[in-house]
CSV table of C-alpha atoms in Angstrom, one decimal:
chain,number,residue,atom,x,y,z
A,1,MET,CA,-24.3,12.8,32.6
A,2,VAL,CA,-23.8,12.3,28.8
A,3,ALA,CA,-25.4,9.2,27.4
A,4,PRO,CA,-22.9,6.6,26.1
A,5,LEU,CA,-22.2,6.2,22.4
A,6,LYS,CA,-24.1,3.1,21.3
A,7,LEU,CA,-22.3,1.0,18.6
A,8,GLY,CA,-23.7,-1.4,16.1
A,9,ILE,CA,-20.8,-3.7,14.8
A,10,ALA,CA,-21.3,-5.6,11.6
A,11,GLY,CA,-18.7,-8.4,11.4
A,12,LEU,CA,-17.3,-10.3,14.3
A,13,GLY,CA,-14.2,-11.9,12.7
A,14,THR,CA,-10.7,-11.4,13.9
A,15,VAL,CA,-11.0,-7.5,14.0
A,16,GLY,CA,-14.6,-7.3,15.2
A,17,ALA,CA,-14.1,-9.7,18.0
A,18,GLU,CA,-10.9,-7.9,19.1
A,19,LEU,CA,-12.7,-4.6,19.0
A,20,VAL,CA,-15.4,-5.9,21.4
A,21,ARG,CA,-12.7,-7.1,23.7
A,22,LEU,CA,-10.8,-3.7,23.6
A,23,ILE,CA,-14.1,-1.8,24.4
A,24,GLU,CA,-14.7,-4.1,27.4
A,25,GLN,CA,-11.1,-3.8,28.7
A,26,GLN,CA,-10.9,0.0,28.2
A,27,GLY,CA,-14.4,1.0,29.1
A,28,ARG,CA,-13.4,3.4,32.0
A,29,SER,CA,-10.4,4.9,30.3
A,30,LEU,CA,-12.4,5.5,27.1
A,31,SER,CA,-15.1,7.2,29.1
A,32,THR,CA,-12.5,9.5,30.7
A,33,ARG,CA,-10.7,10.3,27.4
A,34,CYS,CA,-13.9,10.8,25.4
A,35,GLY,CA,-16.2,12.5,28.0
A,36,ARG,CA,-18.7,9.8,27.5
A,37,GLY,CA,-18.9,6.0,27.6
A,38,VAL,CA,-18.8,3.7,24.6
A,39,ARG,CA,-21.0,0.7,24.6
A,40,VAL,CA,-21.7,-2.1,22.1
A,41,ALA,CA,-25.5,-2.1,21.7
A,42,ALA,CA,-26.0,-4.4,18.8
A,43,VAL,CA,-24.1,-6.7,16.4
A,44,THR,CA,-24.5,-8.8,13.4
A,45,ALA,CA,-22.4,-11.6,11.9
A,46,ARG,CA,-22.7,-14.6,9.5
A,47,SER,CA,-23.0,-17.0,12.4
A,48,ARG,CA,-24.6,-16.3,15.7
A,49,ALA,CA,-23.6,-19.8,17.0
A,50,LYS,CA,-19.9,-19.5,16.4
A,51,LYS,CA,-17.7,-19.6,19.5
A,52,ARG,CA,-15.9,-16.3,19.8
A,53,GLY,CA,-15.0,-16.1,23.4
A,54,LEU,CA,-17.1,-12.9,23.9
A,55,ASP,CA,-19.6,-11.9,26.5
A,56,LEU,CA,-22.5,-10.6,24.3
A,57,ASN,CA,-25.1,-10.8,27.0
A,58,GLY,CA,-27.4,-7.8,26.7
A,59,VAL,CA,-26.3,-7.1,23.2
A,60,ASN,CA,-29.0,-7.2,20.5
A,61,TRP,CA,-28.4,-9.3,17.4
A,62,ALA,CA,-29.6,-7.8,14.1
A,63,LYS,CA,-30.7,-10.2,11.4
A,64,ASN,CA,-28.5,-8.5,8.8
A,65,PRO,CA,-26.1,-5.5,8.2
A,66,LEU,CA,-28.8,-3.3,6.7
A,67,ALA,CA,-31.2,-3.9,9.6
A,68,LEU,CA,-28.4,-3.0,12.0
A,69,ALA,CA,-27.5,0.2,10.1
A,70,SER,CA,-31.2,1.3,10.3
A,71,ASP,CA,-31.6,0.4,14.0
A,72,PRO,CA,-32.6,3.6,15.9
A,73,GLY,CA,-31.0,2.1,19.0
A,74,ILE,CA,-27.4,2.8,17.7
A,75,ASP,CA,-25.6,6.0,17.1
A,76,CYS,CA,-22.5,4.7,15.2
A,77,PHE,CA,-22.4,1.9,12.7
A,78,VAL,CA,-19.0,0.0,12.6
A,79,GLU,CA,-18.5,-2.0,9.4
A,80,LEU,CA,-15.9,-4.7,9.6
A,81,MET,CA,-17.2,-7.2,6.9
A,82,GLY,CA,-15.0,-6.1,4.0
A,83,GLY,CA,-15.8,-6.1,0.3
A,84,SER,CA,-16.2,-3.3,-2.2
A,85,GLY,CA,-20.0,-3.8,-2.7
A,86,ASP,CA,-23.0,-5.0,-0.8
A,87,PRO,CA,-23.8,-5.7,1.9
A,88,ALA,CA,-21.2,-3.3,3.3
A,89,LEU,CA,-22.0,-0.5,0.8
A,90,SER,CA,-25.8,-0.5,1.2
A,91,ALA,CA,-25.5,-0.8,5.0
A,92,ILE,CA,-23.1,2.2,5.2
A,93,GLU,CA,-25.3,4.3,3.0
A,94,ALA,CA,-28.3,3.5,5.1
A,95,ALA,CA,-26.4,4.4,8.3
A,96,LEU,CA,-25.2,7.8,6.8
A,97,LYS,CA,-28.6,8.7,5.4
A,98,SER,CA,-30.1,8.2,8.8
A,99,GLY,CA,-27.6,10.7,10.3
A,100,LYS,CA,-25.5,8.1,12.0
A,101,SER,CA,-21.7,8.1,12.0
A,102,VAL,CA,-19.8,5.3,10.4
A,103,VAL,CA,-16.4,3.7,11.2
A,104,THR,CA,-14.9,1.2,8.8
A,105,ALA,CA,-11.7,-0.6,8.1
A,106,ASN,CA,-12.7,-1.4,4.5
A,107,LYS,CA,-10.1,-0.1,2.1
A,108,ALA,CA,-11.7,-1.6,-1.0
A,109,LEU,CA,-15.0,0.2,-0.3
A,110,ILE,CA,-13.3,3.5,0.4
A,111,ALA,CA,-11.1,3.3,-2.7
A,112,LYS,CA,-14.1,2.6,-4.9
A,113,HIS,CA,-17.0,4.5,-3.3
A,114,GLY,CA,-15.3,6.8,-0.8
A,115,LEU,CA,-16.4,10.0,-2.5
A,116,ARG,CA,-20.0,8.9,-2.7
A,117,LEU,CA,-20.0,8.0,1.0
A,118,ALA,CA,-18.2,11.1,2.0
A,119,ASN,CA,-20.8,13.2,0.3
A,120,LEU,CA,-23.6,11.4,2.3
A,121,ALA,CA,-21.7,12.0,5.5
A,122,GLU,CA,-21.5,15.7,4.7
A,123,SER,CA,-25.1,15.9,3.7
A,124,HIS,CA,-26.5,14.2,6.8
A,125,GLY,CA,-24.1,15.4,9.5
A,126,GLY,CA,-22.4,12.1,10.4
A,127,ALA,CA,-18.8,11.2,10.5
A,128,LEU,CA,-17.1,8.8,8.1
A,129,ASN,CA,-13.9,7.5,9.6
A,130,PHE,CA,-11.5,5.0,8.0
A,131,GLU,CA,-8.1,5.2,9.7
A,132,ALA,CA,-7.9,1.4,9.9
A,133,ALA,CA,-8.3,1.1,6.1
A,134,VAL,CA,-4.7,2.2,5.5
A,135,GLY,CA,-1.9,0.9,7.6
A,136,ALA,CA,-4.0,-0.3,10.5
A,137,ALA,CA,-2.4,1.1,13.6
A,138,ILE,CA,-0.3,3.6,11.8
A,139,PRO,CA,-2.2,7.0,12.2
A,140,VAL,CA,-1.5,8.2,8.6
A,141,VAL,CA,-5.0,9.2,7.7
A,142,LYS,CA,-5.2,11.5,10.7
A,143,THR,CA,-1.7,12.8,10.1
A,144,LEU,CA,-2.5,13.8,6.5
A,145,ARG,CA,-6.0,15.0,7.2
A,146,GLU,CA,-5.5,16.9,10.5
A,147,GLY,CA,-1.9,16.9,11.6
A,148,LEU,CA,-0.5,18.3,8.3
A,149,ALA,CA,-3.6,20.4,7.4
A,150,GLY,CA,-1.3,23.4,7.2
A,151,THR,CA,1.3,21.8,5.0
A,152,ASP,CA,1.5,21.3,1.3
A,153,VAL,CA,2.4,17.7,0.7
A,154,ASN,CA,4.8,17.0,-2.2
A,155,ARG,CA,5.1,13.2,-1.9
A,156,VAL,CA,3.7,10.3,0.2
A,157,TYR,CA,5.2,6.9,-0.2
A,158,GLY,CA,5.5,3.7,1.8
A,159,ILE,CA,5.4,0.0,2.5
A,160,LEU,CA,1.7,-0.7,2.6
A,161,ASN,CA,1.5,-4.5,2.4
A,162,GLY,CA,3.1,-6.7,5.1
A,163,THR,CA,2.9,-9.8,3.0
A,164,CYS,CA,5.1,-8.4,0.3
A,165,ASN,CA,7.5,-6.8,2.8
A,166,TYR,CA,7.8,-10.2,4.6
A,167,ILE,CA,8.5,-12.0,1.4
A,168,LEU,CA,11.2,-9.5,0.2
A,169,SER,CA,12.8,-9.4,3.6
A,170,ARG,CA,13.1,-13.3,3.8
A,171,MET,CA,14.4,-13.4,0.2
A,172,GLU,CA,17.1,-10.8,1.0
A,173,GLN,CA,18.1,-12.3,4.4
A,174,GLU,CA,18.1,-15.9,3.4
A,175,GLY,CA,18.7,-15.9,-0.3
A,176,LEU,CA,15.5,-17.7,-1.0
A,177,SER,CA,13.4,-17.6,-4.1
A,178,PHE,CA,10.0,-15.7,-4.3
A,179,ALA,CA,8.1,-19.0,-4.6
A,180,GLU,CA,9.9,-20.4,-1.4
A,181,CYS,CA,9.1,-17.3,0.7
A,182,LEU,CA,5.5,-17.1,-0.6
A,183,LYS,CA,4.9,-20.7,0.4
A,184,ASP,CA,6.3,-20.0,3.9
A,185,ALA,CA,4.2,-16.8,4.3
A,186,GLN,CA,1.1,-18.8,3.5
A,187,ARG,CA,2.0,-21.4,6.1
A,188,LEU,CA,2.4,-18.7,8.7
A,189,GLY,CA,-0.8,-17.0,7.7
A,190,TYR,CA,0.8,-13.9,6.3
A,191,ALA,CA,-0.4,-14.6,2.8
A,192,GLU,CA,-3.7,-15.9,1.5
A,193,ALA,CA,-4.2,-19.2,-0.3
A,194,ASN,CA,-4.7,-17.0,-3.4
A,195,PRO,CA,-2.1,-14.3,-2.8
A,196,SER,CA,-2.4,-12.4,-6.1
A,197,PHE,CA,-4.2,-9.4,-4.5
A,198,ASP,CA,-1.2,-8.8,-2.3
A,199,VAL,CA,1.8,-9.8,-4.3
A,200,ASP,CA,0.5,-8.3,-7.6
A,201,GLY,CA,0.3,-4.9,-5.8
A,202,HIS,CA,-3.5,-4.4,-5.8
A,203,ASP,CA,-3.9,-4.1,-2.0
A,204,THR,CA,-1.2,-1.5,-2.0
A,205,ALA,CA,-2.9,0.4,-4.9
A,206,GLN,CA,-6.2,0.7,-3.0
A,207,LYS,CA,-4.4,2.2,0.0
A,208,LEU,CA,-2.3,4.5,-2.1
A,209,ALA,CA,-5.3,5.9,-3.9
A,210,ILE,CA,-6.8,6.9,-0.5
A,211,LEU,CA,-3.5,8.4,0.6
A,212,ALA,CA,-3.2,10.4,-2.6
A,213,SER,CA,-6.6,11.9,-2.1
A,214,LEU,CA,-5.8,13.0,1.4
A,215,ALA,CA,-2.4,14.3,0.4
A,216,PHE,CA,-3.3,16.3,-2.6
A,217,GLY,CA,-6.9,17.1,-2.3
A,218,THR,CA,-7.9,15.0,-5.4
A,219,LYS,CA,-10.7,12.6,-6.0
A,220,VAL,CA,-9.9,9.0,-5.1
A,221,ALA,CA,-8.9,7.2,-8.3
A,222,GLN,CA,-7.6,3.7,-8.0
A,223,SER,CA,-7.7,3.4,-11.8
A,224,ALA,CA,-5.0,6.1,-12.0
A,225,VAL,CA,-2.5,4.0,-10.1
A,226,TYR,CA,0.1,2.2,-12.1
A,227,VAL,CA,0.6,-1.3,-10.5
A,228,GLU,CA,3.4,-3.8,-10.7
A,229,GLY,CA,3.9,-6.7,-8.3
A,230,ILE,CA,7.0,-8.5,-6.8
A,231,SER,CA,6.8,-12.0,-8.5
A,232,SER,CA,9.6,-11.0,-11.0
A,233,ILE,CA,12.1,-10.2,-8.2
A,234,ALA,CA,14.9,-12.7,-8.0
A,235,PRO,CA,17.5,-13.3,-5.3
A,236,GLU,CA,20.2,-12.0,-7.6
A,237,ASP,CA,18.5,-8.7,-7.7
A,238,LEU,CA,18.5,-8.4,-3.9
A,239,ARG,CA,22.2,-9.4,-3.8
A,240,ALA,CA,23.0,-6.8,-6.3
A,241,ALA,CA,21.0,-4.1,-4.5
A,242,GLU,CA,22.8,-4.9,-1.3
A,243,GLN,CA,26.2,-4.6,-3.0
A,244,LEU,CA,25.1,-1.2,-4.5
A,245,GLY,CA,23.9,0.2,-1.3
A,246,TYR,CA,20.2,-0.4,-1.9
A,247,ARG,CA,17.3,-2.5,-0.6
A,248,VAL,CA,14.3,-3.6,-2.6
A,249,LYS,CA,10.8,-2.8,-1.3
A,250,LEU,CA,7.3,-2.8,-2.8
A,251,LEU,CA,6.4,0.8,-2.5
A,252,GLY,CA,3.2,2.8,-3.1
A,253,VAL,CA,4.3,6.3,-4.3
A,254,ALA,CA,2.1,9.3,-4.9
A,255,VAL,CA,4.1,12.4,-5.9
A,256,ARG,CA,3.2,15.9,-7.2
A,257,THR,CA,4.9,16.5,-10.6
A,258,ALA,CA,4.7,19.3,-13.2
A,259,LYS,CA,2.8,16.7,-15.4
A,260,GLY,CA,0.2,15.8,-12.7
A,261,ILE,CA,0.0,13.5,-9.8
A,262,GLU,CA,2.0,10.4,-10.3
A,263,GLN,CA,0.6,7.3,-8.5
A,264,ARG,CA,2.5,4.1,-8.7
A,265,VAL,CA,3.0,0.7,-7.0
A,266,HIS,CA,6.1,-1.3,-7.9
A,267,PRO,CA,9.3,-2.9,-6.6
A,268,THR,CA,11.7,-0.1,-5.8
A,269,MET,CA,15.3,0.2,-4.8
A,270,VAL,CA,15.7,2.5,-1.8
A,271,PRO,CA,19.0,3.7,-0.3
A,272,LYS,CA,19.9,1.4,2.7
A,273,SER,CA,20.5,4.6,4.7
A,274,SER,CA,16.8,5.6,4.3
A,275,SER,CA,14.2,5.1,7.1
A,276,ILE,CA,12.0,3.1,4.8
A,277,ALA,CA,14.8,0.6,4.1
A,278,GLN,CA,15.1,-0.3,7.7
A,279,VAL,CA,11.5,-1.6,7.8
A,280,MET,CA,11.5,-5.4,7.6
A,281,GLY,CA,9.1,-8.3,8.0
A,282,VAL,CA,5.4,-7.7,8.1
A,283,THR,CA,5.8,-4.1,9.4
A,284,ASN,CA,4.5,-1.2,7.4
A,285,ALA,CA,5.7,2.4,7.0
A,286,VAL,CA,4.7,5.6,5.4
A,287,THR,CA,6.9,8.6,4.6
A,288,ILE,CA,5.4,12.1,4.0
A,289,ASP,CA,7.4,14.9,2.3
A,290,GLY,CA,5.9,18.2,3.1
A,291,GLU,CA,6.8,21.7,2.1
A,292,GLY,CA,9.4,23.1,4.5
A,293,LEU,CA,9.6,19.9,6.6
A,294,MET,CA,12.0,17.2,6.9
A,295,PRO,CA,10.4,13.8,5.8
A,296,ILE,CA,8.1,12.3,8.4
A,297,THR,CA,8.1,8.5,8.7
A,298,LEU,CA,5.4,6.6,10.5
A,299,VAL,CA,6.2,2.9,11.2
A,300,GLY,CA,4.0,0.2,12.8
A,301,PRO,CA,1.9,-3.0,12.4
A,302,GLY,CA,-0.1,-2.6,9.1
A,303,ALA,CA,-2.4,-5.5,9.7
A,304,GLY,CA,-3.6,-8.0,12.4
A,305,GLY,CA,-6.6,-8.1,14.6
A,306,ALA,CA,-5.3,-6.1,17.5
A,307,ALA,CA,-3.6,-3.3,15.4
A,308,THR,CA,-6.6,-2.9,13.2
A,309,ALA,CA,-9.1,-2.9,16.1
A,310,SER,CA,-7.0,-0.2,17.9
A,311,ALA,CA,-7.3,2.1,14.8
A,312,VAL,CA,-11.0,1.4,14.6
A,313,LEU,CA,-11.4,2.2,18.3
A,314,ALA,CA,-9.5,5.5,17.9
A,315,ASP,CA,-12.0,6.5,15.1
A,316,ILE,CA,-14.9,5.6,17.4
A,317,ALA,CA,-13.3,7.8,20.2
A,318,ASP,CA,-13.4,10.7,17.7
A,319,VAL,CA,-17.1,10.1,17.1
A,320,ALA,CA,-17.7,9.9,20.9
A,321,ARG,CA,-15.9,13.3,21.3
A,322,GLY,CA,-18.1,14.9,18.7
A,323,ILE,CA,-15.3,15.3,16.1
A,324,ARG,CA,-16.7,15.5,12.6
A,325,ALA,CA,-13.7,15.9,10.2
A,326,LYS,CA,-14.3,16.0,6.5
A,327,PRO,CA,-13.5,12.4,5.4
A,328,PHE,CA,-10.9,13.4,2.9
A,329,GLY,CA,-9.8,16.7,4.6
A,330,ARG,CA,-11.8,18.9,2.3
A,331,PRO,CA,-15.4,19.2,1.3
A,332,VAL,CA,-16.2,16.6,-1.5
A,333,ALA,CA,-17.1,19.5,-3.8
A,334,LYS,CA,-13.6,21.0,-3.4
A,335,LEU,CA,-11.8,17.7,-4.3
A,336,ARG,CA,-10.2,18.1,-7.8
A,337,ALA,CA,-10.3,15.5,-10.5
A,338,ILE,CA,-6.9,13.9,-10.6
A,339,GLN,CA,-4.6,14.8,-13.4
A,340,LYS,CA,-2.8,11.5,-14.0
A,341,ALA,CA,0.9,11.8,-14.8
A,342,PRO,CA,1.7,9.2,-17.6
A,343,MET,CA,4.0,6.5,-16.3
A,344,GLU,CA,6.0,6.7,-19.5
A,345,ARG,CA,7.1,10.2,-18.5
A,346,HIS,CA,8.3,9.1,-15.0
A,347,GLU,CA,11.8,10.3,-14.3
A,348,GLY,CA,14.4,8.7,-12.0
A,349,GLY,CA,17.2,6.3,-11.7
A,350,TYR,CA,16.9,2.7,-12.8
A,351,TYR,CA,18.5,-0.6,-12.0
A,352,ILE,CA,18.7,-2.8,-15.2
A,353,ARG,CA,19.9,-6.4,-15.2
A,354,LEU,CA,20.7,-7.9,-18.6
A,355,MET,CA,21.8,-11.4,-19.5
A,356,ALA,CA,24.3,-10.4,-22.1
A,357,ARG,CA,25.6,-12.9,-24.8
A,358,ASP,CA,29.3,-13.4,-24.4
A,359,LEU,CA,30.0,-12.2,-28.0
A,360,ALA,CA,32.3,-9.5,-29.4
A,361,GLY,CA,30.4,-6.2,-29.8
A,362,THR,CA,27.8,-6.9,-27.1
A,363,ALA,CA,28.9,-4.2,-24.7
A,364,ALA,CA,29.3,-1.7,-27.6
A,365,ALA,CA,25.8,-2.5,-28.9
A,366,ILE,CA,24.2,-2.0,-25.4
A,367,ALA,CA,26.2,1.2,-24.9
A,368,THR,CA,25.1,2.5,-28.3
A,369,ARG,CA,21.4,1.9,-27.6
A,370,LEU,CA,21.5,3.6,-24.3
A,371,ALA,CA,23.4,6.6,-25.7
A,372,GLU,CA,20.8,6.9,-28.5
A,373,GLN,CA,18.2,7.6,-25.8
A,374,ARG,CA,20.6,9.9,-23.9
A,375,ILE,CA,20.8,7.6,-20.9
A,376,SER,CA,23.8,8.1,-18.7
A,377,ILE,CA,25.2,5.2,-16.7
A,378,GLU,CA,26.2,5.8,-13.1
A,379,SER,CA,27.7,2.3,-12.7
A,380,ILE,CA,28.1,-0.9,-14.5
A,381,VAL,CA,28.9,-4.4,-13.1
A,382,GLN,CA,29.6,-7.5,-15.1
A,383,ARG,CA,30.1,-10.8,-13.4
A,384,HIS,CA,30.3,-14.5,-14.3
A,385,ALA,CA,28.7,-17.1,-12.0
A,386,ASN,CA,31.0,-17.8,-9.1
A,387,GLY,CA,33.6,-15.5,-10.5
A,388,VAL,CA,34.5,-17.8,-13.5
A,389,ASP,CA,33.4,-18.1,-17.1
A,390,ALA,CA,30.3,-20.3,-17.3
A,391,THR,CA,29.8,-22.7,-20.3
A,392,ALA,CA,26.4,-24.0,-21.4
A,393,ALA,CA,25.8,-27.7,-22.1
A,394,ASN,CA,26.3,-27.1,-25.9
A,395,GLY,CA,29.8,-25.9,-25.3
A,396,LYS,CA,29.0,-22.2,-26.0
A,397,PRO,CA,29.5,-19.5,-23.4
A,398,SER,CA,26.5,-18.8,-21.2
A,399,PRO,CA,25.0,-15.3,-21.1
A,400,VAL,CA,26.8,-13.0,-18.5
A,401,PRO,CA,24.8,-10.9,-16.0
A,402,VAL,CA,25.4,-7.2,-16.6
A,403,ILE,CA,24.0,-4.8,-14.1
A,404,LEU,CA,23.5,-1.1,-15.0
A,405,ILE,CA,22.5,1.8,-12.7
A,406,THR,CA,21.4,4.9,-14.6
A,407,TYR,CA,21.3,8.5,-13.7
A,408,ALA,CA,17.9,10.1,-13.8
A,409,THR,CA,16.2,9.4,-17.1
A,410,SER,CA,12.6,8.8,-18.4
A,411,GLU,CA,10.7,5.6,-18.3
A,412,ASP,CA,10.0,5.8,-22.0
A,413,ALA,CA,13.7,6.3,-22.8
A,414,VAL,CA,14.7,3.2,-20.8
A,415,TYR,CA,12.2,0.9,-22.5
A,416,ARG,CA,13.0,2.3,-26.0
A,417,ALA,CA,16.7,1.5,-25.4
A,418,LEU,CA,16.0,-2.0,-24.1
A,419,HIS,CA,13.6,-2.9,-26.9
A,420,ALA,CA,16.4,-1.9,-29.3
A,421,VAL,CA,18.9,-4.0,-27.4
A,422,GLN,CA,16.5,-7.0,-27.7
A,423,ARG,CA,16.2,-6.5,-31.4
A,424,ASP,CA,20.0,-6.6,-31.7
A,425,LYS,CA,19.9,-10.1,-30.1
A,426,VAL,CA,22.8,-9.4,-27.9
A,427,ILE,CA,20.9,-10.4,-24.7
A,428,SER,CA,19.0,-13.5,-23.6
A,429,GLY,CA,15.5,-13.3,-22.0
A,430,ARG,CA,13.7,-10.2,-20.7
A,431,PRO,CA,15.7,-7.4,-19.1
A,432,GLN,CA,14.9,-6.9,-15.3
A,433,VAL,CA,14.1,-3.3,-14.5
A,434,ILE,CA,13.7,-1.8,-11.0
A,435,ARG,CA,13.0,1.8,-10.4
A,436,ILE,CA,15.2,3.7,-7.8
A,437,GLU,CA,13.5,6.1,-5.3
A,438,LYS,CA,15.9,8.6,-3.7
A,439,ASN,CA,15.4,10.0,-0.2
């Protein structure tokens, strides 16, 4: 009879508590699937007195995460506290140095210190598993690291933040403003009281940095990710996208180019016929383009206690089975320093919305500036509010929305042309620019 895998769980919040329940519910089936039992031997949390609805009789309480990680009575340290530094970092380091395996859902820690921790895991023989750090229940880490080990990946992209996808979905379906949808997301618990980490794209950037390392065999480099959030998106952009056959999503995109690995997070127009465009609400999705394969899209809940706990438990099951995969799919020494592709050299189609002054020569001036940068226009739409000419309070014509869709061009060319248009004073305000991602 093989001894059960003894777990030490640091953090009994939503995910930690759900994990304890899952292990209790699935004890027999886990033992059958893994060839050995899985048992919670010790825990630690900020408050021992807090009511969690858990039966922790017979479970040891450690005084702090570091003490738990160093406990010789556990085989696997499960970190569910969060944060990119201590106490999570020092506790994980202690567990790995003592030869224990580690399972974590901590994307911030992996994005910042993943290579350092992976090196410790390799040196001391333990596993470092972090499936739940990216996409929760979506098994994208295992897919890239193991399922596609024999495939050269060219591009990985997806919806990696449920808060942003919920807001954009509501804006599109109900014609609401960003501010209105954000307020509702906060009321429903989909967005934090301070939502900037989500809506400004930083959560997605951390997850993308991890995926890029797995996909391309490069060192994790969150600083190499271009980041842009969704707060500038207006209902009129979503209406225009719908009429043009697109849908707006906040995407994280990592792609191999001749200039290096492009890593970018920004609002993106995707064809409505694409798999990623069908993903609405708080759901997440990741698409992988591999050499010689049709694109593979994984869709599922990207957050929440049950979804995250299920991914954590899958990683624990691998530890119980004795699986010791390289954390990033390759030995740390074989991971290459990332060659960052400059965002200015990104090439693709663009959606551009201008508020053009209703003056003679405006259209010609815009066309001239685009032509100077060799930008070709696929389509152009000009419309007045409600289909009629609008007049400002001073009696002068109001600016007219002009929407341009370009053929593939460079980021640098687009912004040079728009800066010139602004200098010509034929538009009001700042142009809205949204990149287009083809299938």
